[in-house]
Amino acid sequence: MKKTIVIASILKPVDDTRMFEKFGISLSDSGKYNVVIIGYPSINKPAYPNIEFIPLKPFNRLSIGRA
């Protein structure tokens, strides 16, 4: 049974280089993990096997919605 790992950031988009390309893909390609990436909505709609993307609702950088 695969373990699930969640990588989340309020400030970074779901397709951020570190979250998606470095951590997410490396963990997913190991075959041991399902990866969930939560972050700011991105213009691109990324897709990758064993990685689920959950974009947050859009918000202004300096707003209460960010909290």
PDB file of N, CA and C in Angstrom, residues 13 15 41-46:
ATOM      1  N   PRO A  13       2.499  28.491  -6.394  1.00  0.00           N
ATOM      2  CA  PRO A  13       1.494  27.833  -7.240  1.00  0.00           C
ATOM      3  C   PRO A  13       1.668  26.318  -7.206  1.00  0.00           C
ATOM      4  N   ASP A  15       2.154  24.282  -9.489  1.00  0.00           N
ATOM      5  CA  ASP A  15       3.199  23.773 -10.385  1.00  0.00           C
ATOM      6  C   ASP A  15       4.569  24.398 -10.104  1.00  0.00           C
ATOM      7  N   PRO A  41      -3.549  28.737  -7.170  1.00  0.00           N
ATOM      8  CA  PRO A  41      -3.920  28.306  -8.529  1.00  0.00           C
ATOM      9  C   PRO A  41      -2.877  28.743  -9.557  1.00  0.00           C
ATOM     10  N   SER A  42      -2.671  27.914 -10.559  1.00  0.00           N
ATOM     11  CA  SER A  42      -1.711  28.198 -11.614  1.00  0.00           C
ATOM     12  C   SER A  42      -2.437  28.375 -12.940  1.00  0.00           C
ATOM     13  N   ILE A  43      -1.825  29.115 -13.846  1.00  0.00           N
ATOM     14  CA  ILE A  43      -2.386  29.262 -15.188  1.00  0.00           C
ATOM     15  C   ILE A  43      -2.367  27.909 -15.895  1.00  0.00           C
ATOM     16  N   ASN A  44      -1.281  27.162 -15.730  1.00  0.00           N
ATOM     17  CA  ASN A  44      -1.147  25.836 -16.329  1.00  0.00           C
ATOM     18  C   ASN A  44      -1.923  24.817 -15.507  1.00  0.00           C
ATOM     19  N   LYS A  45      -2.401  23.783 -16.155  1.00  0.00           N
ATOM     20  CA  LYS A  45      -3.083  22.685 -15.466  1.00  0.00           C
ATOM     21  C   LYS A  45      -2.138  21.487 -15.492  1.00  0.00           C
ATOM     22  N   PRO A  46      -1.278  21.378 -14.484  1.00  0.00           N
ATOM     23  CA  PRO A  46      -0.315  20.277 -14.489  1.00  0.00           C
ATOM     24  C   PRO A  46      -1.001  18.922 -14.294  1.00  0.00           C
TER      25      PRO A  46
END
